[in-house]
Amino acid sequence: MTTLPTKTDRKLGLVIDLDTCVGCHACVISCKGWNTQNYGAPLSDMDAYGAEPEGTFLNRVHSFEVTREQAPPMVVHFPKSCLHCDNAPCVTVCPTGASYKRTEDGIVLVNESACIGCGLCAWACPYGAREMDGAEKVMKKCTLCVDRIYNENLPEEDREPACVRTCPAGARHFGDLSDPDSDVSQLVAAREGFDLMPEQGTQPVNKYLPPRARDSLDMPDLASLCDPAPEATGFLGWLDRALEKL
Amino acid sequence: MHPAPSLILFTTLSGLGFGLLAWLGFGLKAPTGFAAIVFFGLGYALAGIGLLAAAFHLGHPERALLAFTQWRSSWLSREAVLSAATLAVMAPHAAASAFWGTPLPVLGWLGGLLALATILATAMIYAQIRAVPRWHHWSTPPVFLLAALAGGALLAAKLTAALWLMLALSLAMVAHWVAGDRRFAGSGSDAGTATGLGKIGKVRLLEPPHSGRNYLLREMVHVVGRKHAHKLRLIALGLGALGPAFLLMLPASYLTALLALVLHMTGMLAQRWLFFAEAEHVVGLYYGR
Ligand code: SF4
Ligand code: SF4
Ligand code: SF4
């Protein structure tokens, strides 16, 4: 059914700390690794060793520059994957019922054996979180590692999404965002976590934490610290003086 | 958005086919006998070729029947259901007109209404997508409906109606372009809201996530078409609506009607190409375009 549940029992999702992320792309690779070898069609690469390689990824890291007034510009690494929206437009547009949002935990999934590969859900997502696989021709998206988080064959500490497990900087957090007492909800409250493109009305579950305010240094006038320009001698000195007179 | 030939053919041809079927359904003096075979045959053929072109767009056409199941929520599913219903309901009316010379007005009217609903559903597939602000506007359905009805009237030889509909179509297209040019700014989405960093300062893409292309860029960030938008608008307006309208004001003859049809179809192909090519998707904000 591609109608959305009116309410989900839990809202599992990610909280991504833009202050801590160092843009290493480790989460991109671990995501691709896990999701290529486990649930669903593998994430293919096209022309992998050719001139124009490209592939299917469920998580990609962009890097932005933020120019501030009265302060040096800031580089912010920005991982982006499906936000498991409460009001997910990608689900309601699906003609086959392949796209759905789970009532028990709010995860948005694709039933690949019912997907006709029409691509409409990818158009409906404002965030570019869905990609049609070039080889399998079915829609791929982040599953929140649904085959890890409930997987009793894995050791307890591995029962979280691959990207969270792998992030060397601790920039990714996983939990239930419907529970105000959960670690992730506390983190969002403490750090003023925000939604991406709230004006699109998607009500994302995933939240982002803004970069913390940077220390400001009373910067001395750097130019005054430089050595005075050396006096030119010889021919250049003559040229310099001659030009000066003009 | 990527102007896929299959989608351009689907929307123009099936639109024209369902437009013609609507006229044949509502027609007070419906054609009978051989004329009915020709007219209904053309309507079914155009609608069918359009739907077939749409099926070519699918990654897994063998599962297409599943697309009939989600009509409660999905406009694409509604489109599938309505188009099938139109063709089914119209069939007895077409057969009775062709072989027994007695149109079945009740089924004709019902089929005509279903044909209109089908065209509306096609338009809503695009108009519902908020992430493409240019499409997400009330002016999208009128363009699709009027294009189908104007072209259909031309094919059904309802020349006076065709003239007025062509003029209405030209207004609808202009409204869609004028409104469309302000839609992206009006959507409130920019690089600042997309990243949430707009509060801190001005946001600029420094490094894309990968050096190559990807599905998202190919499908949703089509920038080539935006360059020629102006010329294509003139072509769409001139050939698609105003040219045929002018020809329809001349004394009616087969030649002018045929010429009007050729111009109209060429113009509508340009319009549809542009409809996709100049539509900006907000995901472009994550890629700095
Ligand atoms: S981020 Fe996109 S794909 Fe994920 S639930 Fe929201 S709209 Fe759907
Ligand atoms: S591509 Fe698959 S999941 Fe997406 S809307 Fe089409 S059928 Fe549904
Ligand atoms: S693994 Fe962590 S630090 Fe590295 S890019 Fe991903 S979120 Fe950022």
PDB file of C-alpha atoms in Angstrom, chain B residues 47-239:
ATOM      1  CA  ALA B  47      -3.777   6.240 -27.257  1.00  0.00           C
ATOM      2  CA  GLY B  48      -2.302   2.748 -27.599  1.00  0.00           C
ATOM      3  CA  ILE B  49       0.997   3.880 -29.156  1.00  0.00           C
ATOM      4  CA  GLY B  50       1.341   6.509 -26.418  1.00  0.00           C
ATOM      5  CA  LEU B  51       0.775   3.970 -23.661  1.00  0.00           C
ATOM      6  CA  LEU B  52       3.204   1.569 -25.309  1.00  0.00           C
ATOM      7  CA  ALA B  53       5.842   4.320 -25.429  1.00  0.00           C
ATOM      8  CA  ALA B  54       5.280   4.837 -21.703  1.00  0.00           C
ATOM      9  CA  ALA B  55       5.819   1.137 -21.080  1.00  0.00           C
ATOM     10  CA  PHE B  56       9.204   1.421 -22.842  1.00  0.00           C
ATOM     11  CA  HIS B  57      10.213   3.913 -20.190  1.00  0.00           C
ATOM     12  CA  LEU B  58       9.884   1.260 -17.478  1.00  0.00           C
ATOM     13  CA  GLY B  59      12.789  -0.736 -16.120  1.00  0.00           C
ATOM     14  CA  HIS B  60      10.526  -3.776 -15.665  1.00  0.00           C
ATOM     15  CA  PRO B  61       7.603  -3.584 -18.130  1.00  0.00           C
ATOM     16  CA  GLU B  62       6.770  -7.235 -17.385  1.00  0.00           C
ATOM     17  CA  ARG B  63       5.404  -6.142 -13.997  1.00  0.00           C
ATOM     18  CA  ALA B  64       3.291  -3.320 -15.469  1.00  0.00           C
ATOM     19  CA  LEU B  65       0.020  -4.884 -14.283  1.00  0.00           C
ATOM     20  CA  LEU B  66       0.978  -4.009 -10.709  1.00  0.00           C
ATOM     21  CA  ALA B  67       0.591  -0.355 -11.691  1.00  0.00           C
ATOM     22  CA  PHE B  68      -3.195  -0.824 -11.607  1.00  0.00           C
ATOM     23  CA  THR B  69      -3.232  -1.462  -7.869  1.00  0.00           C
ATOM     24  CA  GLN B  70      -2.441   1.839  -6.093  1.00  0.00           C
ATOM     25  CA  TRP B  71      -5.117   4.131  -7.514  1.00  0.00           C
ATOM     26  CA  ARG B  72      -6.043   5.277  -4.019  1.00  0.00           C
ATOM     27  CA  SER B  73      -2.808   7.229  -3.623  1.00  0.00           C
ATOM     28  CA  SER B  74      -0.896   7.363  -6.907  1.00  0.00           C
ATOM     29  CA  TRP B  75      -1.754   9.500  -9.946  1.00  0.00           C
ATOM     30  CA  LEU B  76       0.334   7.226 -12.153  1.00  0.00           C
ATOM     31  CA  SER B  77      -1.758   4.272 -11.061  1.00  0.00           C
ATOM     32  CA  ARG B  78      -4.952   6.290 -11.585  1.00  0.00           C
ATOM     33  CA  GLU B  79      -3.734   7.119 -15.076  1.00  0.00           C
ATOM     34  CA  ALA B  80      -3.290   3.428 -15.823  1.00  0.00           C
ATOM     35  CA  VAL B  81      -6.720   2.513 -14.457  1.00  0.00           C
ATOM     36  CA  LEU B  82      -8.515   5.404 -16.162  1.00  0.00           C
ATOM     37  CA  SER B  83      -6.907   4.821 -19.540  1.00  0.00           C
ATOM     38  CA  ALA B  84      -7.844   1.145 -19.481  1.00  0.00           C
ATOM     39  CA  ALA B  85     -11.369   2.026 -18.352  1.00  0.00           C
ATOM     40  CA  THR B  86     -11.733   4.581 -21.146  1.00  0.00           C
ATOM     41  CA  LEU B  87     -10.678   2.130 -23.819  1.00  0.00           C
ATOM     42  CA  ALA B  88     -12.989  -0.553 -22.402  1.00  0.00           C
ATOM     43  CA  VAL B  89     -16.076   1.652 -21.957  1.00  0.00           C
ATOM     44  CA  MET B  90     -15.619   3.308 -25.336  1.00  0.00           C
ATOM     45  CA  ALA B  91     -15.342  -0.024 -27.168  1.00  0.00           C
ATOM     46  CA  PRO B  92     -19.080  -0.938 -27.353  1.00  0.00           C
ATOM     47  CA  HIS B  93     -19.903   2.634 -28.443  1.00  0.00           C
ATOM     48  CA  ALA B  94     -17.212   2.436 -31.140  1.00  0.00           C
ATOM     49  CA  ALA B  95     -18.325  -1.006 -32.325  1.00  0.00           C
ATOM     50  CA  ALA B  96     -22.020  -0.065 -32.365  1.00  0.00           C
ATOM     51  CA  SER B  97     -21.237   3.112 -34.332  1.00  0.00           C
ATOM     52  CA  ALA B  98     -19.051   1.319 -36.829  1.00  0.00           C
ATOM     53  CA  PHE B  99     -20.938  -1.912 -37.450  1.00  0.00           C
ATOM     54  CA  TRP B 100     -24.575  -1.176 -36.658  1.00  0.00           C
ATOM     55  CA  GLY B 101     -24.653   2.553 -37.359  1.00  0.00           C
ATOM     56  CA  THR B 102     -26.159   3.227 -33.938  1.00  0.00           C
ATOM     57  CA  PRO B 103     -23.923   5.117 -31.474  1.00  0.00           C
ATOM     58  CA  LEU B 104     -24.528   4.372 -27.778  1.00  0.00           C
ATOM     59  CA  PRO B 105     -24.643   7.901 -26.303  1.00  0.00           C
ATOM     60  CA  VAL B 106     -24.628   6.837 -22.637  1.00  0.00           C
ATOM     61  CA  LEU B 107     -21.456   4.798 -23.018  1.00  0.00           C
ATOM     62  CA  GLY B 108     -20.071   7.488 -25.305  1.00  0.00           C
ATOM     63  CA  TRP B 109     -20.529  10.170 -22.656  1.00  0.00           C
ATOM     64  CA  LEU B 110     -19.145   7.960 -19.925  1.00  0.00           C
ATOM     65  CA  GLY B 111     -16.144   7.112 -22.114  1.00  0.00           C
ATOM     66  CA  GLY B 112     -15.681  10.791 -22.941  1.00  0.00           C
ATOM     67  CA  LEU B 113     -15.615  11.727 -19.260  1.00  0.00           C
ATOM     68  CA  LEU B 114     -13.161   8.917 -18.554  1.00  0.00           C
ATOM     69  CA  ALA B 115     -10.957  10.137 -21.414  1.00  0.00           C
ATOM     70  CA  LEU B 116     -10.886  13.623 -19.876  1.00  0.00           C
ATOM     71  CA  ALA B 117     -10.099  12.131 -16.478  1.00  0.00           C
ATOM     72  CA  THR B 118      -7.243  10.155 -18.053  1.00  0.00           C
ATOM     73  CA  ILE B 119      -5.697  13.307 -19.490  1.00  0.00           C
ATOM     74  CA  LEU B 120      -6.097  15.038 -16.137  1.00  0.00           C
ATOM     75  CA  ALA B 121      -4.398  12.122 -14.387  1.00  0.00           C
ATOM     76  CA  THR B 122      -1.466  12.320 -16.828  1.00  0.00           C
ATOM     77  CA  ALA B 123      -1.077  16.015 -16.030  1.00  0.00           C
ATOM     78  CA  MET B 124      -1.345  15.365 -12.286  1.00  0.00           C
ATOM     79  CA  ILE B 125       1.560  12.891 -12.418  1.00  0.00           C
ATOM     80  CA  TYR B 126       3.705  15.951 -13.075  1.00  0.00           C
ATOM     81  CA  ALA B 127       1.716  18.648 -11.277  1.00  0.00           C
ATOM     82  CA  GLN B 128       1.793  16.716  -7.985  1.00  0.00           C
ATOM     83  CA  ILE B 129       5.603  16.797  -7.779  1.00  0.00           C
ATOM     84  CA  ARG B 130       6.467  19.556  -5.368  1.00  0.00           C
ATOM     85  CA  ALA B 131      10.188  19.009  -5.856  1.00  0.00           C
ATOM     86  CA  VAL B 132       9.775  20.384  -9.414  1.00  0.00           C
ATOM     87  CA  PRO B 133       8.292  23.809  -8.663  1.00  0.00           C
ATOM     88  CA  ARG B 134       7.639  24.654 -12.316  1.00  0.00           C
ATOM     89  CA  TRP B 135       5.267  21.695 -12.647  1.00  0.00           C
ATOM     90  CA  HIS B 136       3.703  21.998  -9.215  1.00  0.00           C
ATOM     91  CA  HIS B 137       1.176  24.641 -10.245  1.00  0.00           C
ATOM     92  CA  TRP B 138      -2.474  24.884 -11.294  1.00  0.00           C
ATOM     93  CA  SER B 139      -1.424  25.863 -14.834  1.00  0.00           C
ATOM     94  CA  THR B 140      -0.047  22.397 -15.646  1.00  0.00           C
ATOM     95  CA  PRO B 141      -3.363  20.482 -16.009  1.00  0.00           C
ATOM     96  CA  PRO B 142      -4.964  23.135 -18.290  1.00  0.00           C
ATOM     97  CA  VAL B 143      -2.036  22.876 -20.727  1.00  0.00           C
ATOM     98  CA  PHE B 144      -2.406  19.097 -20.951  1.00  0.00           C
ATOM     99  CA  LEU B 145      -6.218  19.175 -21.156  1.00  0.00           C
ATOM    100  CA  LEU B 146      -6.422  21.956 -23.715  1.00  0.00           C
ATOM    101  CA  ALA B 147      -3.658  20.467 -25.857  1.00  0.00           C
ATOM    102  CA  ALA B 148      -5.477  17.137 -25.955  1.00  0.00           C
ATOM    103  CA  LEU B 149      -8.891  18.683 -26.607  1.00  0.00           C
ATOM    104  CA  ALA B 150      -7.620  21.106 -29.261  1.00  0.00           C
ATOM    105  CA  GLY B 151      -5.700  18.389 -31.105  1.00  0.00           C
ATOM    106  CA  GLY B 152      -8.617  15.996 -30.669  1.00  0.00           C
ATOM    107  CA  ALA B 153     -11.073  18.532 -32.084  1.00  0.00           C
ATOM    108  CA  LEU B 154      -8.823  19.021 -35.083  1.00  0.00           C
ATOM    109  CA  LEU B 155      -8.705  15.270 -35.688  1.00  0.00           C
ATOM    110  CA  ALA B 156     -12.455  14.920 -35.141  1.00  0.00           C
ATOM    111  CA  ALA B 157     -13.011  17.716 -37.699  1.00  0.00           C
ATOM    112  CA  LYS B 158     -14.744  19.939 -35.121  1.00  0.00           C
ATOM    113  CA  LEU B 159     -13.062  22.938 -36.665  1.00  0.00           C
ATOM    114  CA  THR B 160     -14.843  25.792 -34.869  1.00  0.00           C
ATOM    115  CA  ALA B 161     -14.236  24.193 -31.510  1.00  0.00           C
ATOM    116  CA  ALA B 162     -10.641  23.514 -32.548  1.00  0.00           C
ATOM    117  CA  LEU B 163     -10.121  27.200 -33.322  1.00  0.00           C
ATOM    118  CA  TRP B 164     -11.293  28.361 -29.884  1.00  0.00           C
ATOM    119  CA  LEU B 165      -9.423  25.594 -28.119  1.00  0.00           C
ATOM    120  CA  MET B 166      -6.184  26.502 -29.944  1.00  0.00           C
ATOM    121  CA  LEU B 167      -6.552  30.080 -28.727  1.00  0.00           C
ATOM    122  CA  ALA B 168      -7.265  28.875 -25.176  1.00  0.00           C
ATOM    123  CA  LEU B 169      -4.250  26.565 -25.411  1.00  0.00           C
ATOM    124  CA  SER B 170      -1.974  29.442 -26.357  1.00  0.00           C
ATOM    125  CA  LEU B 171      -3.137  31.377 -23.279  1.00  0.00           C
ATOM    126  CA  ALA B 172      -2.631  28.345 -21.052  1.00  0.00           C
ATOM    127  CA  MET B 173       0.906  27.780 -22.363  1.00  0.00           C
ATOM    128  CA  VAL B 174       1.847  31.421 -21.827  1.00  0.00           C
ATOM    129  CA  ALA B 175       0.376  31.326 -18.301  1.00  0.00           C
ATOM    130  CA  HIS B 176       2.357  28.152 -17.560  1.00  0.00           C
ATOM    131  CA  TRP B 177       5.612  29.748 -18.733  1.00  0.00           C
ATOM    132  CA  VAL B 178       5.126  33.089 -17.036  1.00  0.00           C
ATOM    133  CA  ALA B 179       4.095  31.483 -13.741  1.00  0.00           C
ATOM    134  CA  GLY B 180       6.720  28.767 -14.169  1.00  0.00           C
ATOM    135  CA  ASP B 181       9.605  31.225 -14.360  1.00  0.00           C
ATOM    136  CA  ARG B 182       8.795  32.422 -10.842  1.00  0.00           C
ATOM    137  CA  ARG B 183       8.014  29.059  -9.328  1.00  0.00           C
ATOM    138  CA  PHE B 184      11.510  28.045  -8.248  1.00  0.00           C
ATOM    139  CA  ALA B 185      12.156  31.292  -6.405  1.00  0.00           C
ATOM    140  CA  GLY B 186       8.656  31.057  -4.947  1.00  0.00           C
ATOM    141  CA  SER B 187       9.196  27.523  -3.649  1.00  0.00           C
ATOM    142  CA  GLY B 188      11.429  28.894  -0.890  1.00  0.00           C
ATOM    143  CA  SER B 189      14.065  26.216  -1.517  1.00  0.00           C
ATOM    144  CA  ASP B 190      17.644  27.315  -2.063  1.00  0.00           C
ATOM    145  CA  ALA B 191      21.126  26.052  -1.231  1.00  0.00           C
ATOM    146  CA  GLY B 192      20.642  27.520   2.251  1.00  0.00           C
ATOM    147  CA  THR B 193      17.506  25.502   3.081  1.00  0.00           C
ATOM    148  CA  ALA B 194      18.765  22.408   1.243  1.00  0.00           C
ATOM    149  CA  THR B 195      21.791  22.223   3.526  1.00  0.00           C
ATOM    150  CA  GLY B 196      20.261  24.053   6.480  1.00  0.00           C
ATOM    151  CA  LEU B 197      23.410  26.189   6.518  1.00  0.00           C
ATOM    152  CA  GLY B 198      21.770  29.319   5.134  1.00  0.00           C
ATOM    153  CA  LYS B 199      21.507  30.760   8.647  1.00  0.00           C
ATOM    154  CA  ILE B 200      25.288  30.811   8.919  1.00  0.00           C
ATOM    155  CA  GLY B 201      26.152  32.360   5.595  1.00  0.00           C
ATOM    156  CA  LYS B 202      26.076  32.032   1.855  1.00  0.00           C
ATOM    157  CA  VAL B 203      26.263  28.393   0.753  1.00  0.00           C
ATOM    158  CA  ARG B 204      28.240  27.272  -2.286  1.00  0.00           C
ATOM    159  CA  LEU B 205      29.092  23.761  -3.473  1.00  0.00           C
ATOM    160  CA  LEU B 206      32.798  23.220  -2.987  1.00  0.00           C
ATOM    161  CA  GLU B 207      33.149  19.583  -4.002  1.00  0.00           C
ATOM    162  CA  PRO B 208      30.480  17.348  -5.529  1.00  0.00           C
ATOM    163  CA  PRO B 209      30.276  13.893  -3.954  1.00  0.00           C
ATOM    164  CA  HIS B 210      31.969  12.238  -6.946  1.00  0.00           C
ATOM    165  CA  SER B 211      33.806  13.289 -10.068  1.00  0.00           C
ATOM    166  CA  GLY B 212      31.557  11.450 -12.543  1.00  0.00           C
ATOM    167  CA  ARG B 213      27.902  11.598 -13.419  1.00  0.00           C
ATOM    168  CA  ASN B 214      25.100   9.745 -11.673  1.00  0.00           C
ATOM    169  CA  TYR B 215      21.451   8.792 -12.105  1.00  0.00           C
ATOM    170  CA  LEU B 216      20.237  11.904 -10.284  1.00  0.00           C
ATOM    171  CA  LEU B 217      22.161  14.299 -12.490  1.00  0.00           C
ATOM    172  CA  ARG B 218      21.151  12.541 -15.688  1.00  0.00           C
ATOM    173  CA  GLU B 219      17.497  12.269 -14.744  1.00  0.00           C
ATOM    174  CA  MET B 220      16.865  15.496 -12.851  1.00  0.00           C
ATOM    175  CA  VAL B 221      19.562  18.051 -13.534  1.00  0.00           C
ATOM    176  CA  HIS B 222      19.201  18.624 -17.267  1.00  0.00           C
ATOM    177  CA  VAL B 223      20.700  22.039 -17.931  1.00  0.00           C
ATOM    178  CA  VAL B 224      21.161  22.006 -21.720  1.00  0.00           C
ATOM    179  CA  GLY B 225      17.503  22.617 -22.503  1.00  0.00           C
ATOM    180  CA  ARG B 226      17.301  25.751 -20.412  1.00  0.00           C
ATOM    181  CA  LYS B 227      19.553  27.558 -22.920  1.00  0.00           C
ATOM    182  CA  HIS B 228      17.102  27.316 -25.818  1.00  0.00           C
ATOM    183  CA  ALA B 229      13.972  27.822 -23.773  1.00  0.00           C
ATOM    184  CA  HIS B 230      13.094  31.133 -25.394  1.00  0.00           C
ATOM    185  CA  LYS B 231      13.231  29.925 -28.993  1.00  0.00           C
ATOM    186  CA  LEU B 232      11.379  26.734 -28.203  1.00  0.00           C
ATOM    187  CA  ARG B 233       8.614  28.683 -26.520  1.00  0.00           C
ATOM    188  CA  LEU B 234       8.115  30.692 -29.677  1.00  0.00           C
ATOM    189  CA  ILE B 235       8.059  27.502 -31.751  1.00  0.00           C
ATOM    190  CA  ALA B 236       5.588  25.847 -29.374  1.00  0.00           C
ATOM    191  CA  LEU B 237       3.324  28.869 -29.321  1.00  0.00           C
ATOM    192  CA  GLY B 238       3.529  29.612 -33.061  1.00  0.00           C
ATOM    193  CA  LEU B 239       3.352  26.099 -34.469  1.00  0.00           C
TER     194      LEU B 239
END
